Each structure stands twice: as C-alpha cells, then as structure tokens.
Amino acid sequence: MKKKWILAGILASSLAVATACGNSDTTSSSDENKGANISSKISETGVMNKEIAKTLESAKTEVVYENKEPNISLNQKGFKFNVERYQVVHVTNVDKGETYFDGETEGYIVTVKATVNNQSDGKAYFSVPNMQGVDESDTYLNRHSFVYDTMLVPPIKSHTHEIPYYKKGAKQTGLFEFYLKKKEYEELKNAHTKMIIPYASSDEEMNKPLGKDETIDFPLAKVDKAEQAKMDEKAAQAAPYEDGILDKNIAEKEVLSKKVLLNLTQKSEKVDVTVEGVEYSKLTPTESYKKEFTSFDGEDVVAASVKLKLKNNTDRVVTTSQMDMFLKNDHVKLLDQNTLGTHEGMLSPDQEGKRYVVFLMKRNSDFETTEQFIFGITNITDSDGNDLLSKEVDFNLPTK
C-alpha cells in the first residue's frame, strides 16, 4: 500500500508540473516537442543541467563524479527505460535564502539523463525512479526544481485531472534529479546506493503491471569493485533478512550465523532455483506473539530464513507462493512456516523473483547439534496447479 501511495504521489506531482504549462484541453505543443528541444538544454560537457547555474546565480558548481556508461535499463513487455548518463554536481556558495539544501549553503545535485520508449501493446503509466541510500529504509525521492523544462514526464492534456501516461510508440528523453546535503553525500558516496525503478502499468491504478520493480546499483562516486564487494558482504552480514518475522513485528532477531553468498543454483527446463543465502536467528517474540512460541520445550527458538531467487523459464505465469519445502537433518524434518515467509507473488515468463522461507527449531536440540541441514523443494506449481519440477531439488546449507 505504501508503494502505491508514493507512486501515486509522484504521478500526481508530474501531473501538477505538466498542467501548469497549458491552457487548453489538448496536449500542449511544447510537451509534444520536448524530446526534440531537450538536446539544446543539456550540456555534453561540464555541468549537464544548464538550469542549475541559471537558478543559483551566486553558486559555484563542480562535477565531482560522472557515469557515462551506467548500464541501467529495463524492458517490461516492450516498455523500455534506459539511463544514458548521470553526474554528481557539488554546489557551493548557495544563497542562505534558498531551500534546496534546507538552508545550507553547500550541497550536491545528482542529475540523471534517461529515455523512455514505449513499445508495449498500449499506453503505459510510469514514474521516474527514486534513490536508495544506505539501506532499504533510506529513500530519496526524485526532484525537479532545476529540470522544469527538461523533466522526464509524459505529455498531458492541460486543465484535466488525467494521470499522465506514455502513448503506444512514444519516446522521450529527459532529466530528473536528487538533492543531497553535504552530510548526506558524505555518508552515501561510499555506500552501495541504488536506483529504485518502479514497474510500468497499462492502467492508472497500477494494477496491470508490465513488469516488476527493479533495484539497480547507482554509485555516487568512483568505487573500487573489490572493496565494494567486501563492503556489501559486511553490510549483508550485519542486516537481518527482511522476512515476515520482522515485517509483521512477530519477534526480534539475534543473528547467530549467516551465509549471504551461497548462491547455490539448480536449473531445470521450467524453473531455476537459487539459494542466495541462509540466516539462523534466535527469536525473542513480541508481546502479542509470545503465546505462539510455547511448544519448544522451554528452549530458545531459532529461525532458519532461506533467501531464494526463482526464474520462470515457462511461457506461463508462475506464482512464488505455491511451493512445498522442508529442512531436515538426521533426526528432525521441519516444514516451512508459510506465514513467516515473504514472496513477490506472480512471475511472468522469463522473470525472476525472490522469496524468504522460514523454518522454526529448538536451539539446543536442533540447531546447536547440527553442522548442516538439507533444504528441499518437492514441488513448485504454476497458476493452473501443474508441477514445474520433474524431481525434488535439494541444497546443503551449513549452520556455522
């Protein structure tokens, strides 16, 4: 629900910006010609967005990072989004009366140049991406104060409340930006920042998705790949898996052991299954759920959370929720706690999706006495109830 609310807000803000330009009930010619005129308003050298210097007359600007080959793109049933380049501009000597950096006289502007090309079967609703900072809860919304004439937004009929959309065959290039205060950029330049690209939809309620949300690496400074990999692993080890235990506030987690880079894959004709990692956590139930954890003979309760990635190789829709799984060792076989896991719902042909699977066990009797569990999947069914696996798939999961 939160995602749809944010998305609707962004679309509504795009609507407000677009409607402010027109004075009739037809699409304004300036919007229709935006793609043709944008090149003259974007610099190929130095600061890409010319409006920054024009708007902040007293400020000094310097490009501190630029990525001309970001490799950020998606194709959702013909709806294509591609980032051509982006840059980070350091802005100093900003007038104290300006509010772009909450009154501070120094900050950073991240400017992104991107293209939308709607080759889907009909119209498409799409909002420009946001940025993820240090983790999933640290989100920066896109801004448009300096890209009024060059903003990536579909044309709209003036003086209407119609949500803007891209017509079939429409292609547009434009800009969007993020504003960071000095302290924020210092925290993020060495973080694994990402671009959060929302799905496009064929209806304005966003109930007919053409694909799914994508989260793609979006560094704000030059990064050493080996060092970044170490930082990513360290961050992943420290952060608990966002399964249903935390999502539903069922219990607090104390991570006992975690393997985040297992990446064990078994491929088949109809579906590929990858175990990306496993986490073993001691649970402390919240007050509302204490009575649900009384059948473990007085021992501490440990949750084994398995992080899966599934790829649909069929030409039909597959749901990530219809799976039968177990976790076992020599003396116990555990079935998954479906209500404690999370999944992404339906996967279209050739799409990938994630799922967290949770098993509960006794700490001393089950976890501490085991060096390795066998994680098994007995079946995965499509929307018609057909099993996609020709045989059971098993994975060895270490506990230490």
Short mmCIF file of C-alpha atoms in Angstrom, two decimals:
data_model
loop_
_atom_site.label_atom_id
_atom_site.label_comp_id
_atom_site.label_asym_id
_atom_site.label_seq_id
_atom_site.Cartn_x
_atom_site.Cartn_y
_atom_site.Cartn_z
CA MET A 1 0.00 0.00 0.00
CA LYS A 2 2.85 2.40 0.84
CA LYS A 3 4.45 1.79 -2.54
CA LYS A 4 1.23 2.62 -4.40
CA TRP A 5 0.77 5.76 -2.30
CA ILE A 6 4.26 7.01 -3.10
CA LEU A 7 3.82 6.13 -6.75
CA ALA A 8 0.50 7.95 -6.94
CA GLY A 9 2.07 10.98 -5.29
CA ILE A 10 4.88 11.08 -7.82
CA LEU A 11 2.46 10.73 -10.71
CA ALA A 12 0.30 13.46 -9.21
CA SER A 13 3.30 15.76 -8.87
CA SER A 14 4.16 15.13 -12.51
CA LEU A 15 0.57 15.99 -13.36
CA ALA A 16 0.80 19.29 -11.47
CA VAL A 17 4.01 20.29 -13.25
CA ALA A 18 2.65 19.38 -16.66
CA THR A 19 -0.72 21.09 -16.20
CA ALA A 20 0.89 24.32 -15.14
CA CYS A 21 2.19 24.80 -18.68
CA GLY A 22 -1.03 24.53 -20.68
CA ASN A 23 -4.19 26.47 -21.35
CA SER A 24 -6.46 24.12 -23.28
CA ASP A 25 -7.89 20.62 -23.14
CA THR A 26 -5.42 19.27 -25.67
CA THR A 27 -1.85 18.12 -25.23
CA SER A 28 0.36 21.20 -25.37
CA SER A 29 2.67 21.51 -28.35
CA SER A 30 5.56 22.34 -26.03
CA ASP A 31 5.17 18.96 -24.35
CA GLU A 32 4.91 17.16 -27.68
CA ASN A 33 8.13 18.82 -28.87
CA LYS A 34 10.01 18.39 -25.60
CA GLY A 35 12.02 15.47 -26.90
CA ALA A 36 13.14 17.44 -29.93
CA ASN A 37 14.19 20.51 -27.93
CA ILE A 38 15.86 18.87 -24.95
CA SER A 39 19.28 18.44 -26.57
CA SER A 40 19.78 22.20 -26.69
CA LYS A 41 19.15 22.44 -22.95
CA ILE A 42 21.55 19.69 -21.83
CA SER A 43 25.29 20.21 -21.94
CA GLU A 44 27.50 17.37 -23.15
CA THR A 45 30.49 18.78 -21.24
CA GLY A 46 30.78 20.17 -17.73
CA VAL A 47 27.57 20.52 -15.74
CA MET A 48 24.89 18.65 -17.69
CA ASN A 49 21.89 20.69 -16.49
CA LYS A 50 22.34 24.32 -17.52
CA GLU A 51 19.46 25.45 -15.31
CA ILE A 52 21.44 24.88 -12.10
CA ALA A 53 23.78 27.82 -12.80
CA LYS A 54 20.91 29.99 -14.08
CA THR A 55 18.77 29.37 -11.00
CA LEU A 56 21.54 29.54 -8.38
CA GLU A 57 23.24 32.67 -9.71
CA SER A 58 25.64 33.16 -6.81
CA ALA A 59 26.62 29.49 -6.52
CA LYS A 60 29.70 27.71 -7.80
CA THR A 61 29.33 24.29 -9.40
CA GLU A 62 31.76 21.41 -9.95
CA VAL A 63 31.17 17.93 -11.37
CA VAL A 64 32.69 15.54 -8.81
CA TYR A 65 31.51 12.30 -10.42
CA GLU A 66 30.07 11.31 -13.78
CA ASN A 67 28.99 7.94 -15.15
CA LYS A 68 28.55 7.87 -18.92
CA GLU A 69 28.02 4.11 -19.07
CA PRO A 70 25.75 3.34 -16.11
CA ASN A 71 24.28 0.13 -17.58
CA ILE A 72 20.87 0.88 -16.05
CA SER A 73 17.95 -0.22 -18.19
CA LEU A 74 14.81 -2.34 -18.17
CA ASN A 75 12.38 -3.78 -20.69
CA GLN A 76 8.90 -4.56 -19.39
CA LYS A 77 6.90 -6.19 -22.18
CA GLY A 78 8.17 -3.58 -24.63
CA PHE A 79 8.16 -0.62 -22.25
CA LYS A 80 11.81 0.43 -22.14
CA PHE A 81 13.61 2.69 -19.69
CA ASN A 82 17.31 3.49 -20.12
CA VAL A 83 19.67 5.75 -18.17
CA GLU A 84 22.09 7.32 -20.65
CA ARG A 85 24.32 9.10 -18.13
CA TYR A 86 24.29 10.79 -14.75
CA GLN A 87 26.54 13.07 -12.73
CA VAL A 88 27.02 14.42 -9.21
CA VAL A 89 27.46 18.21 -9.02
CA HIS A 90 28.95 19.85 -5.94
CA VAL A 91 27.26 23.21 -5.34
CA THR A 92 28.83 25.80 -3.02
CA ASN A 93 28.17 29.45 -2.11
CA VAL A 94 24.41 28.91 -2.26
CA ASP A 95 22.33 31.86 -1.05
CA LYS A 96 21.12 31.21 2.50
CA GLY A 97 17.60 32.05 1.44
CA GLU A 98 17.44 29.03 -0.90
CA THR A 99 15.76 25.90 0.44
CA TYR A 100 17.20 23.22 -1.85
CA PHE A 101 19.56 22.02 0.89
CA ASP A 102 17.38 23.05 3.86
CA GLY A 103 19.05 26.43 4.14
CA GLU A 104 22.61 25.14 3.94
CA THR A 105 24.98 26.94 1.57
CA GLU A 106 26.55 23.75 0.21
CA GLY A 107 25.16 20.54 -1.22
CA TYR A 108 25.11 18.06 -4.08
CA ILE A 109 22.76 17.60 -7.04
CA VAL A 110 22.56 14.21 -8.76
CA THR A 111 21.30 14.74 -12.33
CA VAL A 112 20.12 11.77 -14.40
CA LYS A 113 19.51 11.77 -18.15
CA ALA A 114 17.19 8.94 -19.21
CA THR A 115 14.98 7.83 -22.09
CA VAL A 116 11.57 6.16 -22.10
CA ASN A 117 10.49 4.23 -25.21
CA ASN A 118 7.02 2.71 -25.01
CA GLN A 119 6.89 -0.23 -27.42
CA SER A 120 4.33 -2.11 -25.33
CA ASP A 121 0.89 -3.04 -26.69
CA GLY A 122 -0.77 0.15 -25.42
CA LYS A 123 -0.41 3.15 -23.15
CA ALA A 124 1.91 2.92 -20.15
CA TYR A 125 1.92 4.69 -16.77
CA PHE A 126 5.38 5.15 -15.29
CA SER A 127 7.01 7.41 -12.72
CA VAL A 128 10.69 8.27 -12.63
CA PRO A 129 12.87 6.32 -10.17
CA ASN A 130 13.84 7.15 -6.62
CA MET A 131 17.19 6.50 -4.94
CA GLN A 132 18.01 4.08 -2.12
CA GLY A 133 20.71 5.21 0.28
CA VAL A 134 22.46 3.09 2.90
CA ASP A 135 19.63 0.55 3.12
CA GLU A 136 16.05 -0.19 2.08
CA SER A 137 14.59 2.25 4.61
CA ASP A 138 16.76 5.16 3.41
CA THR A 139 14.91 6.55 0.36
CA TYR A 140 15.47 9.79 -1.55
CA LEU A 141 12.61 10.94 -3.77
CA ASN A 142 13.32 12.40 -7.20
CA ARG A 143 13.12 16.19 -7.51
CA HIS A 144 12.50 18.59 -10.40
CA SER A 145 13.24 22.20 -9.37
CA PHE A 146 16.07 22.53 -11.88
CA VAL A 147 14.57 20.38 -14.64
CA TYR A 148 11.23 22.07 -15.21
CA ASP A 149 11.70 22.33 -19.00
CA THR A 150 13.63 19.08 -19.37
CA MET A 151 11.93 16.80 -16.85
CA LEU A 152 11.24 13.20 -17.86
CA VAL A 153 7.45 13.22 -17.68
CA PRO A 154 4.84 12.18 -20.26
CA PRO A 155 2.74 14.85 -22.00
CA ILE A 156 -0.64 15.61 -20.51
CA LYS A 157 -3.80 17.33 -21.62
CA SER A 158 -3.98 20.70 -19.89
CA HIS A 159 -6.69 21.55 -17.34
CA THR A 160 -7.61 17.92 -16.73
CA HIS A 161 -7.10 15.60 -13.79
CA GLU A 162 -5.98 12.75 -16.01
CA ILE A 163 -2.87 10.93 -14.82
CA PRO A 164 -0.14 11.41 -17.46
CA TYR A 165 0.91 8.40 -19.48
CA TYR A 166 3.08 7.40 -22.42
CA LYS A 167 1.17 6.63 -25.59
CA LYS A 168 1.98 3.49 -27.54
CA GLY A 169 5.11 4.21 -29.58
CA ALA A 170 6.01 7.33 -27.56
CA LYS A 171 9.69 8.02 -26.96
CA GLN A 172 11.02 10.73 -24.67
CA THR A 173 14.33 11.82 -23.21
CA GLY A 174 14.52 13.95 -20.09
CA LEU A 175 16.16 14.64 -16.74
CA PHE A 176 15.40 14.01 -13.09
CA GLU A 177 17.44 14.83 -10.00
CA PHE A 178 18.15 14.15 -6.35
CA TYR A 179 19.31 16.77 -3.82
CA LEU A 180 21.72 15.87 -1.03
CA LYS A 181 23.03 17.93 1.83
CA LYS A 182 26.78 17.81 2.43
CA LYS A 183 26.49 15.33 5.32
CA GLU A 184 24.16 13.09 3.32
CA TYR A 185 26.53 12.86 0.38
CA GLU A 186 29.50 12.14 2.65
CA GLU A 187 27.53 9.19 4.05
CA LEU A 188 26.39 7.94 0.65
CA LYS A 189 29.45 8.32 -1.55
CA ASN A 190 30.94 5.14 -0.09
CA ALA A 191 27.61 3.37 0.38
CA HIS A 192 26.05 0.89 -2.02
CA THR A 193 23.43 3.33 -3.32
CA LYS A 194 20.84 2.03 -5.75
CA MET A 195 18.26 3.33 -8.19
CA ILE A 196 14.73 2.08 -7.47
CA ILE A 197 12.93 1.80 -10.80
CA PRO A 198 9.16 1.27 -10.40
CA TYR A 199 7.18 -1.00 -12.67
CA ALA A 200 5.20 0.39 -15.59
CA SER A 201 1.50 -0.38 -15.80
CA SER A 202 -1.12 -0.34 -18.54
CA ASP A 203 -3.69 1.22 -16.18
CA GLU A 204 -3.57 4.31 -13.99
CA GLU A 205 -4.37 2.33 -10.83
CA MET A 206 -1.11 0.44 -11.37
CA ASN A 207 -2.98 -2.86 -11.15
CA LYS A 208 -1.84 -4.17 -14.55
CA PRO A 209 1.95 -4.22 -14.25
CA LEU A 210 4.07 -4.72 -17.34
CA GLY A 211 6.90 -5.95 -15.15
CA LYS A 212 8.17 -5.54 -11.60
CA ASP A 213 10.20 -3.03 -9.61
CA GLU A 214 13.94 -3.11 -10.25
CA THR A 215 16.70 -2.08 -7.84
CA ILE A 216 19.99 -1.45 -9.65
CA ASP A 217 23.43 -0.26 -8.49
CA PHE A 218 23.72 3.54 -8.66
CA PRO A 219 27.11 4.62 -7.23
CA LEU A 220 27.65 8.31 -6.44
CA ALA A 221 31.45 8.17 -6.51
CA LYS A 222 34.17 6.10 -8.11
CA VAL A 223 34.15 2.72 -6.40
CA ASP A 224 36.78 0.01 -6.25
CA LYS A 225 34.80 -3.11 -7.15
CA ALA A 226 36.76 -5.45 -4.86
CA GLU A 227 36.39 -3.06 -1.93
CA GLN A 228 32.70 -2.58 -2.72
CA ALA A 229 32.15 -6.35 -2.70
CA LYS A 230 33.69 -6.54 0.78
CA MET A 231 31.51 -3.68 1.99
CA ASP A 232 28.39 -5.28 0.51
CA GLU A 233 29.10 -8.60 2.21
CA LYS A 234 29.78 -6.87 5.52
CA ALA A 235 26.52 -4.91 5.29
CA ALA A 236 24.56 -8.01 4.30
CA GLN A 237 26.01 -9.96 7.22
CA ALA A 238 25.03 -7.22 9.66
CA ALA A 239 21.47 -6.64 8.46
CA PRO A 240 18.82 -9.28 9.34
CA TYR A 241 16.83 -10.75 6.47
CA GLU A 242 13.57 -8.83 5.95
CA ASP A 243 11.32 -11.87 6.18
CA GLY A 244 7.84 -11.93 7.70
CA ILE A 245 9.22 -12.16 11.23
CA LEU A 246 10.42 -8.58 11.09
CA ASP A 247 7.91 -7.34 8.53
CA LYS A 248 4.99 -8.35 10.76
CA ASN A 249 6.78 -7.44 14.02
CA ILE A 250 6.44 -11.00 15.30
CA ALA A 251 9.80 -11.18 17.05
CA GLU A 252 13.17 -9.54 17.42
CA LYS A 253 16.16 -11.29 15.85
CA GLU A 254 19.61 -12.02 17.18
CA VAL A 255 21.62 -13.38 14.27
CA LEU A 256 23.60 -16.46 15.34
CA SER A 257 25.01 -17.47 11.97
CA LYS A 258 24.62 -16.24 8.42
CA LYS A 259 25.82 -17.22 4.95
CA VAL A 260 24.93 -14.47 2.47
CA LEU A 261 26.85 -15.57 -0.61
CA LEU A 262 25.95 -19.24 -1.01
CA ASN A 263 24.42 -18.75 -4.49
CA LEU A 264 23.60 -22.43 -4.95
CA THR A 265 21.67 -22.90 -8.21
CA GLN A 266 19.78 -25.80 -9.73
CA LYS A 267 18.39 -25.22 -13.21
CA SER A 268 15.59 -27.02 -14.98
CA GLU A 269 13.58 -26.62 -18.14
CA LYS A 270 10.73 -24.79 -16.41
CA VAL A 271 12.23 -23.05 -13.39
CA ASP A 272 15.66 -22.14 -11.99
CA VAL A 273 16.11 -22.11 -8.22
CA THR A 274 18.96 -20.31 -6.44
CA VAL A 275 19.59 -20.35 -2.70
CA GLU A 276 21.29 -16.99 -2.24
CA GLY A 277 21.84 -17.36 1.48
CA VAL A 278 20.62 -18.62 4.84
CA GLU A 279 20.32 -16.91 8.21
CA TYR A 280 19.91 -18.53 11.64
CA SER A 281 18.49 -16.21 14.30
CA LYS A 282 17.46 -16.53 17.92
CA LEU A 283 13.95 -15.11 18.29
CA THR A 284 12.54 -13.00 21.10
CA PRO A 285 8.78 -12.86 20.44
CA THR A 286 7.00 -9.54 20.82
CA GLU A 287 4.30 -9.33 23.49
CA SER A 288 1.45 -10.06 21.08
CA TYR A 289 3.04 -13.29 19.83
CA LYS A 290 4.56 -14.85 22.98
CA LYS A 291 1.81 -17.45 23.22
CA GLU A 292 2.62 -18.65 19.70
CA PHE A 293 6.11 -19.80 20.78
CA THR A 294 5.34 -22.12 23.71
CA SER A 295 5.79 -25.54 22.08
CA PHE A 296 9.60 -25.68 22.08
CA ASP A 297 10.10 -27.42 25.44
CA GLY A 298 11.48 -24.32 27.10
CA GLU A 299 14.39 -23.98 24.66
CA ASP A 300 15.26 -20.83 22.75
CA VAL A 301 13.60 -20.65 19.35
CA VAL A 302 15.80 -20.37 16.27
CA ALA A 303 14.50 -19.32 12.87
CA ALA A 304 16.26 -20.53 9.74
CA SER A 305 15.46 -17.99 7.00
CA VAL A 306 16.36 -19.14 3.49
CA LYS A 307 16.66 -16.49 0.79
CA LEU A 308 15.60 -17.81 -2.63
CA LYS A 309 15.69 -16.47 -6.17
CA LEU A 310 13.37 -18.09 -8.73
CA LYS A 311 13.40 -17.69 -12.51
CA ASN A 312 10.37 -18.59 -14.59
CA ASN A 313 11.50 -20.37 -17.78
CA THR A 314 7.97 -21.17 -18.97
CA ASP A 315 5.60 -19.22 -21.20
CA ARG A 316 3.01 -19.06 -18.42
CA VAL A 317 2.57 -17.13 -15.17
CA VAL A 318 4.14 -18.76 -12.10
CA THR A 319 3.42 -17.83 -8.50
CA THR A 320 6.24 -17.81 -5.96
CA SER A 321 3.80 -18.70 -3.19
CA GLN A 322 2.85 -22.22 -4.34
CA MET A 323 5.83 -24.27 -3.18
CA ASP A 324 6.30 -27.24 -0.82
CA MET A 325 9.58 -27.18 1.11
CA PHE A 326 11.35 -28.76 4.07
CA LEU A 327 14.53 -28.50 6.13
CA LYS A 328 16.00 -31.63 7.68
CA ASN A 329 18.98 -33.29 9.34
CA ASP A 330 19.48 -36.81 10.66
CA HIS A 331 16.90 -36.53 13.44
CA VAL A 332 14.35 -33.86 12.53
CA LYS A 333 12.38 -32.73 9.49
CA LEU A 334 10.90 -29.23 9.57
CA LEU A 335 8.18 -27.81 7.33
CA ASP A 336 8.23 -24.18 6.29
CA GLN A 337 6.26 -21.64 8.32
CA ASN A 338 4.40 -20.10 5.42
CA THR A 339 3.02 -17.15 7.40
CA LEU A 340 6.54 -16.10 8.44
CA GLY A 341 7.96 -16.01 4.93
CA THR A 342 7.53 -13.44 2.17
CA HIS A 343 7.22 -13.71 -1.59
CA GLU A 344 6.80 -11.47 -4.63
CA GLY A 345 3.63 -13.04 -5.99
CA MET A 346 3.34 -13.75 -9.71
CA LEU A 347 6.25 -14.14 -12.10
CA SER A 348 5.69 -13.52 -15.80
CA PRO A 349 7.62 -15.61 -18.36
CA ASP A 350 11.39 -15.07 -18.11
CA GLN A 351 11.06 -13.03 -14.92
CA GLU A 352 12.98 -13.51 -11.67
CA GLY A 353 11.61 -13.12 -8.17
CA LYS A 354 12.70 -13.52 -4.56
CA ARG A 355 11.21 -15.40 -1.65
CA TYR A 356 12.11 -15.83 2.01
CA VAL A 357 11.29 -19.22 3.52
CA VAL A 358 11.30 -19.64 7.33
CA PHE A 359 11.69 -22.76 9.48
CA LEU A 360 11.47 -22.80 13.31
CA MET A 361 13.52 -25.11 15.52
CA LYS A 362 14.84 -25.64 19.03
CA ARG A 363 18.21 -24.04 19.61
CA ASN A 364 19.94 -26.78 21.63
CA SER A 365 18.27 -29.89 20.23
CA ASP A 366 18.13 -28.91 16.55
CA PHE A 367 20.48 -26.04 15.74
CA GLU A 368 23.50 -26.44 18.03
CA THR A 369 23.84 -30.17 17.29
CA THR A 370 23.83 -29.76 13.50
CA GLU A 371 26.65 -28.81 11.14
CA GLN A 372 24.50 -28.91 8.03
CA PHE A 373 20.85 -29.04 7.02
CA ILE A 374 19.33 -30.30 3.78
CA PHE A 375 16.90 -27.81 2.29
CA GLY A 376 14.49 -29.44 -0.16
CA ILE A 377 11.79 -28.29 -2.56
CA THR A 378 9.35 -31.01 -3.56
CA ASN A 379 7.18 -29.02 -5.95
CA ILE A 380 6.57 -25.60 -7.48
CA THR A 381 3.24 -25.15 -9.23
CA ASP A 382 2.04 -22.74 -11.87
CA SER A 383 -1.28 -20.87 -11.85
CA ASP A 384 -3.06 -24.00 -13.16
CA GLY A 385 -1.66 -26.26 -10.46
CA ASN A 386 0.90 -28.00 -12.69
CA ASP A 387 4.16 -29.03 -11.03
CA LEU A 388 7.17 -27.33 -12.62
CA LEU A 389 9.73 -29.70 -11.09
CA SER A 390 10.44 -33.09 -12.62
CA LYS A 391 12.11 -34.16 -9.35
CA GLU A 392 12.85 -32.88 -5.87
CA VAL A 393 15.72 -30.40 -5.62
CA ASP A 394 17.97 -30.40 -2.55
CA PHE A 395 20.61 -27.98 -1.22
CA ASN A 396 23.15 -28.41 1.58
CA LEU A 397 23.00 -25.48 3.98
CA PRO A 398 25.79 -25.04 6.57
CA THR A 399 24.89 -23.83 10.05
CA LYS A 400 28.26 -22.38 11.06
#
